[in-house]
mmCIF file of N, CA and C in Angstrom:
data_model
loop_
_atom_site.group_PDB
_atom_site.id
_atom_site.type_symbol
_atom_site.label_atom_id
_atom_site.label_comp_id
_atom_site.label_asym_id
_atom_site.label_seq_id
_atom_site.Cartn_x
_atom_site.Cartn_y
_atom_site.Cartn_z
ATOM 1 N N UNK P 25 0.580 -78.089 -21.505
ATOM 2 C CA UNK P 25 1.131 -77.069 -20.662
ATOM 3 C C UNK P 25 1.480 -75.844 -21.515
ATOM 4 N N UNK P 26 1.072 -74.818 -20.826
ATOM 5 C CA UNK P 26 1.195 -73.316 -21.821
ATOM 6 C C UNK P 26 2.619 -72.874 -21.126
ATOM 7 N N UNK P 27 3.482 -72.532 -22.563
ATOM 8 C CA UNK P 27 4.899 -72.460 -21.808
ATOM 9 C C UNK P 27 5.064 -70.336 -22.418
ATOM 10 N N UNK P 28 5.014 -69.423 -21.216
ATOM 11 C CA UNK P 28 5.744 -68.116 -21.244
ATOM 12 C C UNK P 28 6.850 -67.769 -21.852
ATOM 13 N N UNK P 29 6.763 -67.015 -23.006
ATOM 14 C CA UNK P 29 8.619 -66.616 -24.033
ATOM 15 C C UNK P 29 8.743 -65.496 -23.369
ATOM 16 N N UNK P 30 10.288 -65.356 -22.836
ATOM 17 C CA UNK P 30 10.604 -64.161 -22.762
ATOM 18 C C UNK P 30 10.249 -63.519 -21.323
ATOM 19 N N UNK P 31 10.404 -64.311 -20.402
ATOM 20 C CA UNK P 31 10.008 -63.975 -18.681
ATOM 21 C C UNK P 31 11.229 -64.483 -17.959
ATOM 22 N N UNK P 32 12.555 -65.264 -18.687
ATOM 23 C CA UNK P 32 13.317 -65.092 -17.627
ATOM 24 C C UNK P 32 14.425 -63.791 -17.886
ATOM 25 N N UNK P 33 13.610 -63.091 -18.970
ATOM 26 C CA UNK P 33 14.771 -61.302 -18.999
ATOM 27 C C UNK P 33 14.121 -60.360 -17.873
ATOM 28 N N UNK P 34 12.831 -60.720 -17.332
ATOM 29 C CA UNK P 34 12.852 -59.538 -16.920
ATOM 30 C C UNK P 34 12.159 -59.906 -15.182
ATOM 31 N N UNK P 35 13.177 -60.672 -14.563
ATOM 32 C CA UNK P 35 13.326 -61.048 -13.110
ATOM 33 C C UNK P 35 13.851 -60.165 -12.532
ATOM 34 N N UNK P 36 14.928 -59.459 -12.881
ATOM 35 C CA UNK P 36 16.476 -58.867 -11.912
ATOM 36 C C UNK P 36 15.690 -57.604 -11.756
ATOM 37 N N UNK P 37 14.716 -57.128 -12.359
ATOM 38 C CA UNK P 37 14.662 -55.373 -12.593
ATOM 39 C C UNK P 37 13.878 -54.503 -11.615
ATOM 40 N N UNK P 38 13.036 -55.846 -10.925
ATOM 41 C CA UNK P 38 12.732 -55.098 -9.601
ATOM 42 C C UNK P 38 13.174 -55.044 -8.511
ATOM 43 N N UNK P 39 14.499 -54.802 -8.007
ATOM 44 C CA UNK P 39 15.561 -54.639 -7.361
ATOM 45 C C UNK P 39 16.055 -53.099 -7.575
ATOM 46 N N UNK P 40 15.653 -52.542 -8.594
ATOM 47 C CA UNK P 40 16.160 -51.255 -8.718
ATOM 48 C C UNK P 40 14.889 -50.377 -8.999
ATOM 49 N N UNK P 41 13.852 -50.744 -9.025
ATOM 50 C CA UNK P 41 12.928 -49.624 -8.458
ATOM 51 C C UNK P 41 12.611 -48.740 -7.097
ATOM 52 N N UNK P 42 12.295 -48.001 -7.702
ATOM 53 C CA UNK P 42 12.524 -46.924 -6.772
ATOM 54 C C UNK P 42 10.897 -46.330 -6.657
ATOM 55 N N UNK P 43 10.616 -46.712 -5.267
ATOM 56 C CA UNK P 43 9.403 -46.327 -4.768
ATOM 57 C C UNK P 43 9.134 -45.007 -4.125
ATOM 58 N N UNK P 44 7.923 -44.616 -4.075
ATOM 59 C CA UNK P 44 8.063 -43.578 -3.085
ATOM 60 C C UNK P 44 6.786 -43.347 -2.181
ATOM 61 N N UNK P 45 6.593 -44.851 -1.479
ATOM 62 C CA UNK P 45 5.357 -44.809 -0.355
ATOM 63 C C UNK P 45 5.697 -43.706 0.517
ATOM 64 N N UNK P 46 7.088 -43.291 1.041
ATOM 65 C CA UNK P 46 7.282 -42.627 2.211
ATOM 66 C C UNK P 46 7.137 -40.645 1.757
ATOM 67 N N UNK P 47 6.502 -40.669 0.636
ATOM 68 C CA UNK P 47 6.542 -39.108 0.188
ATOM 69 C C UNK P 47 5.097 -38.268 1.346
ATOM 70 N N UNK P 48 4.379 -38.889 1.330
ATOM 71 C CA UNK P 48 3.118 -37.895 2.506
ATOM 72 C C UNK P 48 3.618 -38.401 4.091
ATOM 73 N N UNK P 49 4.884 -39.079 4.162
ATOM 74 C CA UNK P 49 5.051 -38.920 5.653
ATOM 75 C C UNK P 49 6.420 -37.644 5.282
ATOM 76 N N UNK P 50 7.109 -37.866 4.414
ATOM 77 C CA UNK P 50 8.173 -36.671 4.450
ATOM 78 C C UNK P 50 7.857 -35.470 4.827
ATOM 79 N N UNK P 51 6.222 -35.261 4.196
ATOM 80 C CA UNK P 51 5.713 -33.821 3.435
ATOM 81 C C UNK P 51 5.720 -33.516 4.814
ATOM 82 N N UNK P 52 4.620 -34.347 5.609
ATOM 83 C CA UNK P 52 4.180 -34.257 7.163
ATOM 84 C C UNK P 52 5.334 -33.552 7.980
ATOM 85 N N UNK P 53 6.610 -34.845 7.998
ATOM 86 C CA UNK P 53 7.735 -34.369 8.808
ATOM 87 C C UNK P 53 8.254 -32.985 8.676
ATOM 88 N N UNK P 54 8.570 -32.235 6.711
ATOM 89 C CA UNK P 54 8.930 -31.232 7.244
ATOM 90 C C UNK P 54 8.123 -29.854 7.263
ATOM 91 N N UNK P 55 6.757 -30.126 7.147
ATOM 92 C CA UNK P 55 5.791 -28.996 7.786
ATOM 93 C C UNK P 55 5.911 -29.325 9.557
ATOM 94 N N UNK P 56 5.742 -30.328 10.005
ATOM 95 C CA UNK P 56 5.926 -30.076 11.310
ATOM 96 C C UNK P 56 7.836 -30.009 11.935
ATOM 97 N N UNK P 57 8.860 -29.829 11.252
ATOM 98 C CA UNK P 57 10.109 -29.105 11.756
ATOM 99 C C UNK P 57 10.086 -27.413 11.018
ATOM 100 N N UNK P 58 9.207 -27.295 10.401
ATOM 101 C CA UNK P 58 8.958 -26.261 9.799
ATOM 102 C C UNK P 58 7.925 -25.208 10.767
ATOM 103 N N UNK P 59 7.210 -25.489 11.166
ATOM 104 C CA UNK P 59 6.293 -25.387 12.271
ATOM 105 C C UNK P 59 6.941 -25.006 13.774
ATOM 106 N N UNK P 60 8.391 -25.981 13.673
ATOM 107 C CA UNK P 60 8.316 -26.100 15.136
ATOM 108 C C UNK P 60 8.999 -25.252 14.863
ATOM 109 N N UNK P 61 10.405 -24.951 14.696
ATOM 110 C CA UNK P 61 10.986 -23.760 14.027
ATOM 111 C C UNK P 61 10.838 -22.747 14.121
ATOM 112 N N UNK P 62 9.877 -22.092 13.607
ATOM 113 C CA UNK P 62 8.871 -21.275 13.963
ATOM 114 C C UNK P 62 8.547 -20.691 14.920
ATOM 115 N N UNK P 63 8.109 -21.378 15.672
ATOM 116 C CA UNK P 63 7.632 -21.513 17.293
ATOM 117 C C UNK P 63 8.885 -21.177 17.877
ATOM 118 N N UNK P 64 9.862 -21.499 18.020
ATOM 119 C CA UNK P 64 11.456 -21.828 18.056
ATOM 120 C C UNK P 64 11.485 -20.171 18.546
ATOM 121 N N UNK P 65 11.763 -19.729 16.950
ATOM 122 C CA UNK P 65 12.537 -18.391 16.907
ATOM 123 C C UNK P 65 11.723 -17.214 16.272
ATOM 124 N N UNK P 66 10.322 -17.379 17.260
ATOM 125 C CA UNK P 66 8.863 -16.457 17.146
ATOM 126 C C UNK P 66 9.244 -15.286 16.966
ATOM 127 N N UNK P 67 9.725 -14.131 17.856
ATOM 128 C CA UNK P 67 9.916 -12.972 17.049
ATOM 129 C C UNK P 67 11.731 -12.994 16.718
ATOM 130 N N UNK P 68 11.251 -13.005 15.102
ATOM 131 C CA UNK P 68 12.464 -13.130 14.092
ATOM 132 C C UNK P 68 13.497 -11.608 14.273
ATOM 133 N N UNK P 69 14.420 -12.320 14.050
ATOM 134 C CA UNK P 69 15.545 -11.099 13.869
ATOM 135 C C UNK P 69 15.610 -10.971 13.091
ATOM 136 N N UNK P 70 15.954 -9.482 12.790
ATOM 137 C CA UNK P 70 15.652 -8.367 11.764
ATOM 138 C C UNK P 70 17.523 -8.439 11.355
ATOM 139 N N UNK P 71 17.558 -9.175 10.258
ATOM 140 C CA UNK P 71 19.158 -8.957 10.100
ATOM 141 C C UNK P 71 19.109 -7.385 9.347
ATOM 142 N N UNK P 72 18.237 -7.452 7.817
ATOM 143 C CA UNK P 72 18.553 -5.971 7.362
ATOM 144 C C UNK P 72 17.912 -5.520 7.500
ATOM 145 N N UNK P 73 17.069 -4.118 6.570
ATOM 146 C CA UNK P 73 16.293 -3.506 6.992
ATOM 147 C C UNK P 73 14.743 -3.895 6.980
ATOM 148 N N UNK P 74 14.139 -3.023 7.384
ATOM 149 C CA UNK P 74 12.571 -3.444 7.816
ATOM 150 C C UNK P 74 12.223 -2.730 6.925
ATOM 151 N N UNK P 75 11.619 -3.681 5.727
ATOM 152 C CA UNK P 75 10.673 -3.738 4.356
ATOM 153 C C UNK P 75 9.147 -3.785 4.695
ATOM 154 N N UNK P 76 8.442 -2.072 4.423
ATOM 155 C CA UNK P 76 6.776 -2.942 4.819
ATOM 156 C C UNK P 76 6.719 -3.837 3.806
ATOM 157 N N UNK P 77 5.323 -4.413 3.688
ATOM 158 C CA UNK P 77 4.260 -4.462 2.537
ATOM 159 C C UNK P 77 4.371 -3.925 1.325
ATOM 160 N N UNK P 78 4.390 -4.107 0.027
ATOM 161 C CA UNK P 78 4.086 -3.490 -1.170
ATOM 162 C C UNK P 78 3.310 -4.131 -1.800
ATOM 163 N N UNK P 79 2.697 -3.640 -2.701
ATOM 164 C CA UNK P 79 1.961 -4.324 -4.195
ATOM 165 C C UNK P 79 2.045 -3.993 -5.655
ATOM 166 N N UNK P 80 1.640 -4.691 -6.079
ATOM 167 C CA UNK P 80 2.088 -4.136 -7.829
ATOM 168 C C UNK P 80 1.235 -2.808 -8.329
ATOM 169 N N UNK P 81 1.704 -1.961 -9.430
ATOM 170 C CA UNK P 81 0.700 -0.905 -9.646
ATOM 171 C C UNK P 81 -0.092 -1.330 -10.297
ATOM 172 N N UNK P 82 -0.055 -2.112 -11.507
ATOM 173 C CA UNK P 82 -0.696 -2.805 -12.473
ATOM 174 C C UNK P 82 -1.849 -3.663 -12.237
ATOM 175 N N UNK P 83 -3.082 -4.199 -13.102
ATOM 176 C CA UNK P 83 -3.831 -4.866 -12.601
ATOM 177 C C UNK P 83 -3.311 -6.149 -12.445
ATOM 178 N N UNK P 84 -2.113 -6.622 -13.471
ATOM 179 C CA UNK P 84 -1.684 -7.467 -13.730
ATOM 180 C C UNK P 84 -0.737 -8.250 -12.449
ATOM 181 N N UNK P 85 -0.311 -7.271 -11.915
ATOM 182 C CA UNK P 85 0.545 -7.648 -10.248
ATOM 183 C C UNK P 85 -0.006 -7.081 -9.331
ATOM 184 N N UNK P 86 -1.313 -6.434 -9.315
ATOM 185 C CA UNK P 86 -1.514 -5.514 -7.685
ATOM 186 C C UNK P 86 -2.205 -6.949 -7.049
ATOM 187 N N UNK P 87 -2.567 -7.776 -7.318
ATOM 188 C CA UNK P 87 -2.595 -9.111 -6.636
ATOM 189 C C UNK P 87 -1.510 -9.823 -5.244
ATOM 190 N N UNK P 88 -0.186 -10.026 -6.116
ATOM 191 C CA UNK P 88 0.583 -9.845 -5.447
ATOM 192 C C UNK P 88 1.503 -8.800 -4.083
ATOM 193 N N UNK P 89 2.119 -9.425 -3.005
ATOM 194 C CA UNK P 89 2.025 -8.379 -2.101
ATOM 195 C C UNK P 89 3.400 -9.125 -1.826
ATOM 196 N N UNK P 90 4.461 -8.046 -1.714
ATOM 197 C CA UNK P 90 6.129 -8.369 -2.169
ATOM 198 C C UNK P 90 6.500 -7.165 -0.917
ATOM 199 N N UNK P 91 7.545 -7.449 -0.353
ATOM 200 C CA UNK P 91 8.618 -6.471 0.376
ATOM 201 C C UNK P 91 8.871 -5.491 -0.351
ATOM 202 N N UNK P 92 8.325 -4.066 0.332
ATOM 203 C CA UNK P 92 9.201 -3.040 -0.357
ATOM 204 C C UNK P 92 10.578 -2.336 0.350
ATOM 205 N N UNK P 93 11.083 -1.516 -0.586
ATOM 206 C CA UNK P 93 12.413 -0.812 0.156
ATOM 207 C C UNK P 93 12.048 -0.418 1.568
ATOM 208 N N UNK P 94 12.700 -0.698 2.740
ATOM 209 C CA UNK P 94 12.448 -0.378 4.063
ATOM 210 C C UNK P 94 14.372 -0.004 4.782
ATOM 211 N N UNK P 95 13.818 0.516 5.745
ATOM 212 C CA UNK P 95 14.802 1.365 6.810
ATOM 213 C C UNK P 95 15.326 0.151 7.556
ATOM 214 N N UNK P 96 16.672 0.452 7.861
ATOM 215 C CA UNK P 96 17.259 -0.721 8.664
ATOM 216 C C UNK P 96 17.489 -0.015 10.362
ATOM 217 N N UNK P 97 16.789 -1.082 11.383
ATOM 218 C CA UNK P 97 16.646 -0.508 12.894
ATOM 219 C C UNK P 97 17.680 0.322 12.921
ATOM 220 N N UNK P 98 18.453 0.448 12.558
ATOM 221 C CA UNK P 98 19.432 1.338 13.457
ATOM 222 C C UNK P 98 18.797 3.123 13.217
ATOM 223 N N UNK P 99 18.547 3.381 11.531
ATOM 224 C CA UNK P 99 17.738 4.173 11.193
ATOM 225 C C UNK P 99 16.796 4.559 11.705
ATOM 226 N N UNK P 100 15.845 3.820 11.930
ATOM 227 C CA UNK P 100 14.655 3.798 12.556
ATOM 228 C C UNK P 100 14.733 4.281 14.235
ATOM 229 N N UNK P 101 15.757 3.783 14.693
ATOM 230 C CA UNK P 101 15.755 4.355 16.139
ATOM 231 C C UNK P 101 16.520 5.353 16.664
ATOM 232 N N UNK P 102 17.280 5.859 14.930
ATOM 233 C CA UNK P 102 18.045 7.149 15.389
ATOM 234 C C UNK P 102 17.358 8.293 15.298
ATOM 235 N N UNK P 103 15.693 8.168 14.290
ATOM 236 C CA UNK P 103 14.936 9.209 14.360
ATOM 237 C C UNK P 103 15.063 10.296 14.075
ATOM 238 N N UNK P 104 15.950 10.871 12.621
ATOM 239 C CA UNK P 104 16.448 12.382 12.861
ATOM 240 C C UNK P 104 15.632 12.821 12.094
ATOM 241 N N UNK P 105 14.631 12.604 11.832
ATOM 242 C CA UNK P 105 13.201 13.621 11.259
ATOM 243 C C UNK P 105 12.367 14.151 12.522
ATOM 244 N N UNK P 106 12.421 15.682 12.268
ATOM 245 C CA UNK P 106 11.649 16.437 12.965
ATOM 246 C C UNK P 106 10.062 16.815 12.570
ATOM 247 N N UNK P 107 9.511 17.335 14.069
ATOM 248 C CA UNK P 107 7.854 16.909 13.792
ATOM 249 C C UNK P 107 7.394 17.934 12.697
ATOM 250 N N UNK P 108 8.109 18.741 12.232
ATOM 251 C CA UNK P 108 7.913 19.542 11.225
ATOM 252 C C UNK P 108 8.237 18.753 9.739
ATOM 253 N N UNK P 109 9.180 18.292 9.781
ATOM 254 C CA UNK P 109 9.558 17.412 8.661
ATOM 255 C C UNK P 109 8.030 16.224 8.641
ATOM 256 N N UNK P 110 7.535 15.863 9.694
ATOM 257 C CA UNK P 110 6.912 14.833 9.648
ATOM 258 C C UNK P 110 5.097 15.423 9.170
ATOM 259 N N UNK P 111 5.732 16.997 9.370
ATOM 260 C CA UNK P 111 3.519 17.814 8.747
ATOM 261 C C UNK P 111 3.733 18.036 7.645
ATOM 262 N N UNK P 112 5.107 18.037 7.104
ATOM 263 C CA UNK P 112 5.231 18.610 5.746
ATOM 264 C C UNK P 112 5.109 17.060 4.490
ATOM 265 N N UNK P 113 5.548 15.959 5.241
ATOM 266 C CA UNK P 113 5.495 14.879 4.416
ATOM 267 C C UNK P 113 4.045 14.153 4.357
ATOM 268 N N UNK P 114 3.507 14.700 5.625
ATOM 269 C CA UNK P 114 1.493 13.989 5.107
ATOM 270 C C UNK P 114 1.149 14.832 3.418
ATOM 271 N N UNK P 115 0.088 13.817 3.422
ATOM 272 C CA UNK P 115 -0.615 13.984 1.933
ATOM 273 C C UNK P 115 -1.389 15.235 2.183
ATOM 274 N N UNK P 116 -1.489 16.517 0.781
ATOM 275 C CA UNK P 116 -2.449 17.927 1.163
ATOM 276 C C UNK P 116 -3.725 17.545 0.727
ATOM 277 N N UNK P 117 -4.225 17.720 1.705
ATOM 278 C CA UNK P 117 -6.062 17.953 1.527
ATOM 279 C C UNK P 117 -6.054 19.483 0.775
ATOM 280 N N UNK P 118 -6.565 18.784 -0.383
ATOM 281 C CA UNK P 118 -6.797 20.478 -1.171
ATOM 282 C C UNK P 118 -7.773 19.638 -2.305
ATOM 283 N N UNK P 119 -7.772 20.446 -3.345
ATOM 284 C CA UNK P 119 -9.215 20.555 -4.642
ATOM 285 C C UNK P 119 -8.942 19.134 -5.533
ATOM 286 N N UNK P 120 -7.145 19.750 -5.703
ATOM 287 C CA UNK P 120 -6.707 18.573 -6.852
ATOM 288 C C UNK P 120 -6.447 17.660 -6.440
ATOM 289 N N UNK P 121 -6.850 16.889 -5.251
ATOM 290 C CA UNK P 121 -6.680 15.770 -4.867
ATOM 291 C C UNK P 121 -7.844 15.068 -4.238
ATOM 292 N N UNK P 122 -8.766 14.166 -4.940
ATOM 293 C CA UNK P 122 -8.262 13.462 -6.151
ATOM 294 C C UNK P 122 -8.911 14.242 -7.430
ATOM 295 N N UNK P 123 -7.941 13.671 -8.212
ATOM 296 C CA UNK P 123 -8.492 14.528 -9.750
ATOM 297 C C UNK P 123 -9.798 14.000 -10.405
ATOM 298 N N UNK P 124 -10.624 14.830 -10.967
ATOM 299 C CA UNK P 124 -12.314 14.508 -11.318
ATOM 300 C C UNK P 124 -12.074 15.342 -12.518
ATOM 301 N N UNK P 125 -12.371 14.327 -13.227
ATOM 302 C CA UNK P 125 -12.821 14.999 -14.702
ATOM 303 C C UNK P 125 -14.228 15.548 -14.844
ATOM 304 N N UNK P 126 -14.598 16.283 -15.173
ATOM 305 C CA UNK P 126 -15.602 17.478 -15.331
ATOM 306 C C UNK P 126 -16.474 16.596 -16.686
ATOM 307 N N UNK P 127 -17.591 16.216 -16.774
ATOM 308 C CA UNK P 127 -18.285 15.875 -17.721
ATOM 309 C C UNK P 127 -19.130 16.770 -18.457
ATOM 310 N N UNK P 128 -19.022 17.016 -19.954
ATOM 311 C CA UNK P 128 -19.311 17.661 -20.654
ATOM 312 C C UNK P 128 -20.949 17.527 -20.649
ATOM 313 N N UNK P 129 -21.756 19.124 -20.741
ATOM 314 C CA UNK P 129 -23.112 19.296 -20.605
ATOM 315 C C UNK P 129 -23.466 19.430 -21.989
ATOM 316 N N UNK P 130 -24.400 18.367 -22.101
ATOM 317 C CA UNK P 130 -25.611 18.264 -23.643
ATOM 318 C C UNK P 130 -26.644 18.816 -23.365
ATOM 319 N N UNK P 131 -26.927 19.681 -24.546
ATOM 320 C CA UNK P 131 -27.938 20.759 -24.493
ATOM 321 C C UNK P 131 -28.573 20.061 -26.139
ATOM 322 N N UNK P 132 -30.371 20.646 -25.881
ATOM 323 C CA UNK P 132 -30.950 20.604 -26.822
ATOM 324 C C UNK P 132 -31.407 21.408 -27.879
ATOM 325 N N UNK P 133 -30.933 21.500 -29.482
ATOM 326 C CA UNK P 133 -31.278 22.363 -29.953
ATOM 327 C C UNK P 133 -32.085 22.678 -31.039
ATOM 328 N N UNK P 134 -33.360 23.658 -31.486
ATOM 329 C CA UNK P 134 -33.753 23.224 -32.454
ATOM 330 C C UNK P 134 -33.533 22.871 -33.786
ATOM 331 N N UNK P 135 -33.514 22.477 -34.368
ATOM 332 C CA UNK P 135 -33.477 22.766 -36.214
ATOM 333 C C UNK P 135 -33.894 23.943 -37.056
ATOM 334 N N UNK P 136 -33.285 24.422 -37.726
ATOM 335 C CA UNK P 136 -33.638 25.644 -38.699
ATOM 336 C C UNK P 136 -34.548 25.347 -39.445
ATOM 337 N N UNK P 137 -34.950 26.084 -40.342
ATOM 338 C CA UNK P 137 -36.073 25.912 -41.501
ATOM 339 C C UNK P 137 -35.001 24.863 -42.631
ATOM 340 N N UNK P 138 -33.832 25.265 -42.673
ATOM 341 C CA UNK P 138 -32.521 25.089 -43.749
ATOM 342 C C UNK P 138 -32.350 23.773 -43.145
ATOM 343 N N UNK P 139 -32.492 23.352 -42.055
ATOM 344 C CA UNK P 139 -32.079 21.574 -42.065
ATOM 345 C C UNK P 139 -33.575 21.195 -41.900
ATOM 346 N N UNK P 140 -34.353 20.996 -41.878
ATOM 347 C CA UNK P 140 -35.714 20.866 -41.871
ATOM 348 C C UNK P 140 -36.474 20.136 -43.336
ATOM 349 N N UNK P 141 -35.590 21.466 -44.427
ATOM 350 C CA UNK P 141 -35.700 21.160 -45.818
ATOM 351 C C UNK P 141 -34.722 20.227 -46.256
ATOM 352 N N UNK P 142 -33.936 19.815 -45.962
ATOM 353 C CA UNK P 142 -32.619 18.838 -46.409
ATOM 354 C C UNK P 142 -32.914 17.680 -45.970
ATOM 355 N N UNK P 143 -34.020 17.360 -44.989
ATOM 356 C CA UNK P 143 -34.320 16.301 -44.495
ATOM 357 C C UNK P 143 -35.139 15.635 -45.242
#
């Protein structure tokens, strides 16, 4: 008879493992209270102000697309910009916009008798 050393130390220890079969039903549960939620309280209240869209300037962040500084409703519906204020803040269509660098013209020229001989 083949006799096992050292198997009655380690009986008690699976009693305190800690499993985790129930982790892809959790995930499930809270995408769908996450979901419902959602659905719940569809158009969200605006506690502060209303941030469009932004992006990074860099190549390194213009990937990313983050909240920028925005107006809070009350602002927004008190409206005290006039339609004059509002022709003067569009972008000017004019020359320098956008800026074009001018590329330098190569011309061909002959050689003298004096570099001709040095050659």
């Amino acid at each position: 008879m083949l006799c096992l050393m050292g198997t009655s130390r380690s009986t008690g220890r699976t009693i305190y493992v800690k499993t985790w079969f129930e982790q892809p039903a959790r995930k499930m549960r809270r995408y769908t209270v996450r979901k419902d939620n959602a659905m719940k309280i569809f158009p969200r209240p605006t506690a502060g102000p209303l941030c469009p869209i932004t992006r990074g300037q860099t190549v390194k962040y213009n990937m990313k697309a983050k909240a920028g500084r925005g107006f809070s409703l009350e602002e927004l519906k008190a409206g005290d910009s006039s339609p004059e204020e509002f022709a003067a803040a569009t972008q000017a269509p004019s020359s320098y916009m956008p800026v074009v660098a001018e590329k330098p013209t190569v011309g061909l020229v002959k050689p003298t008798e004096r570099e001709t001989l040095q050659c």
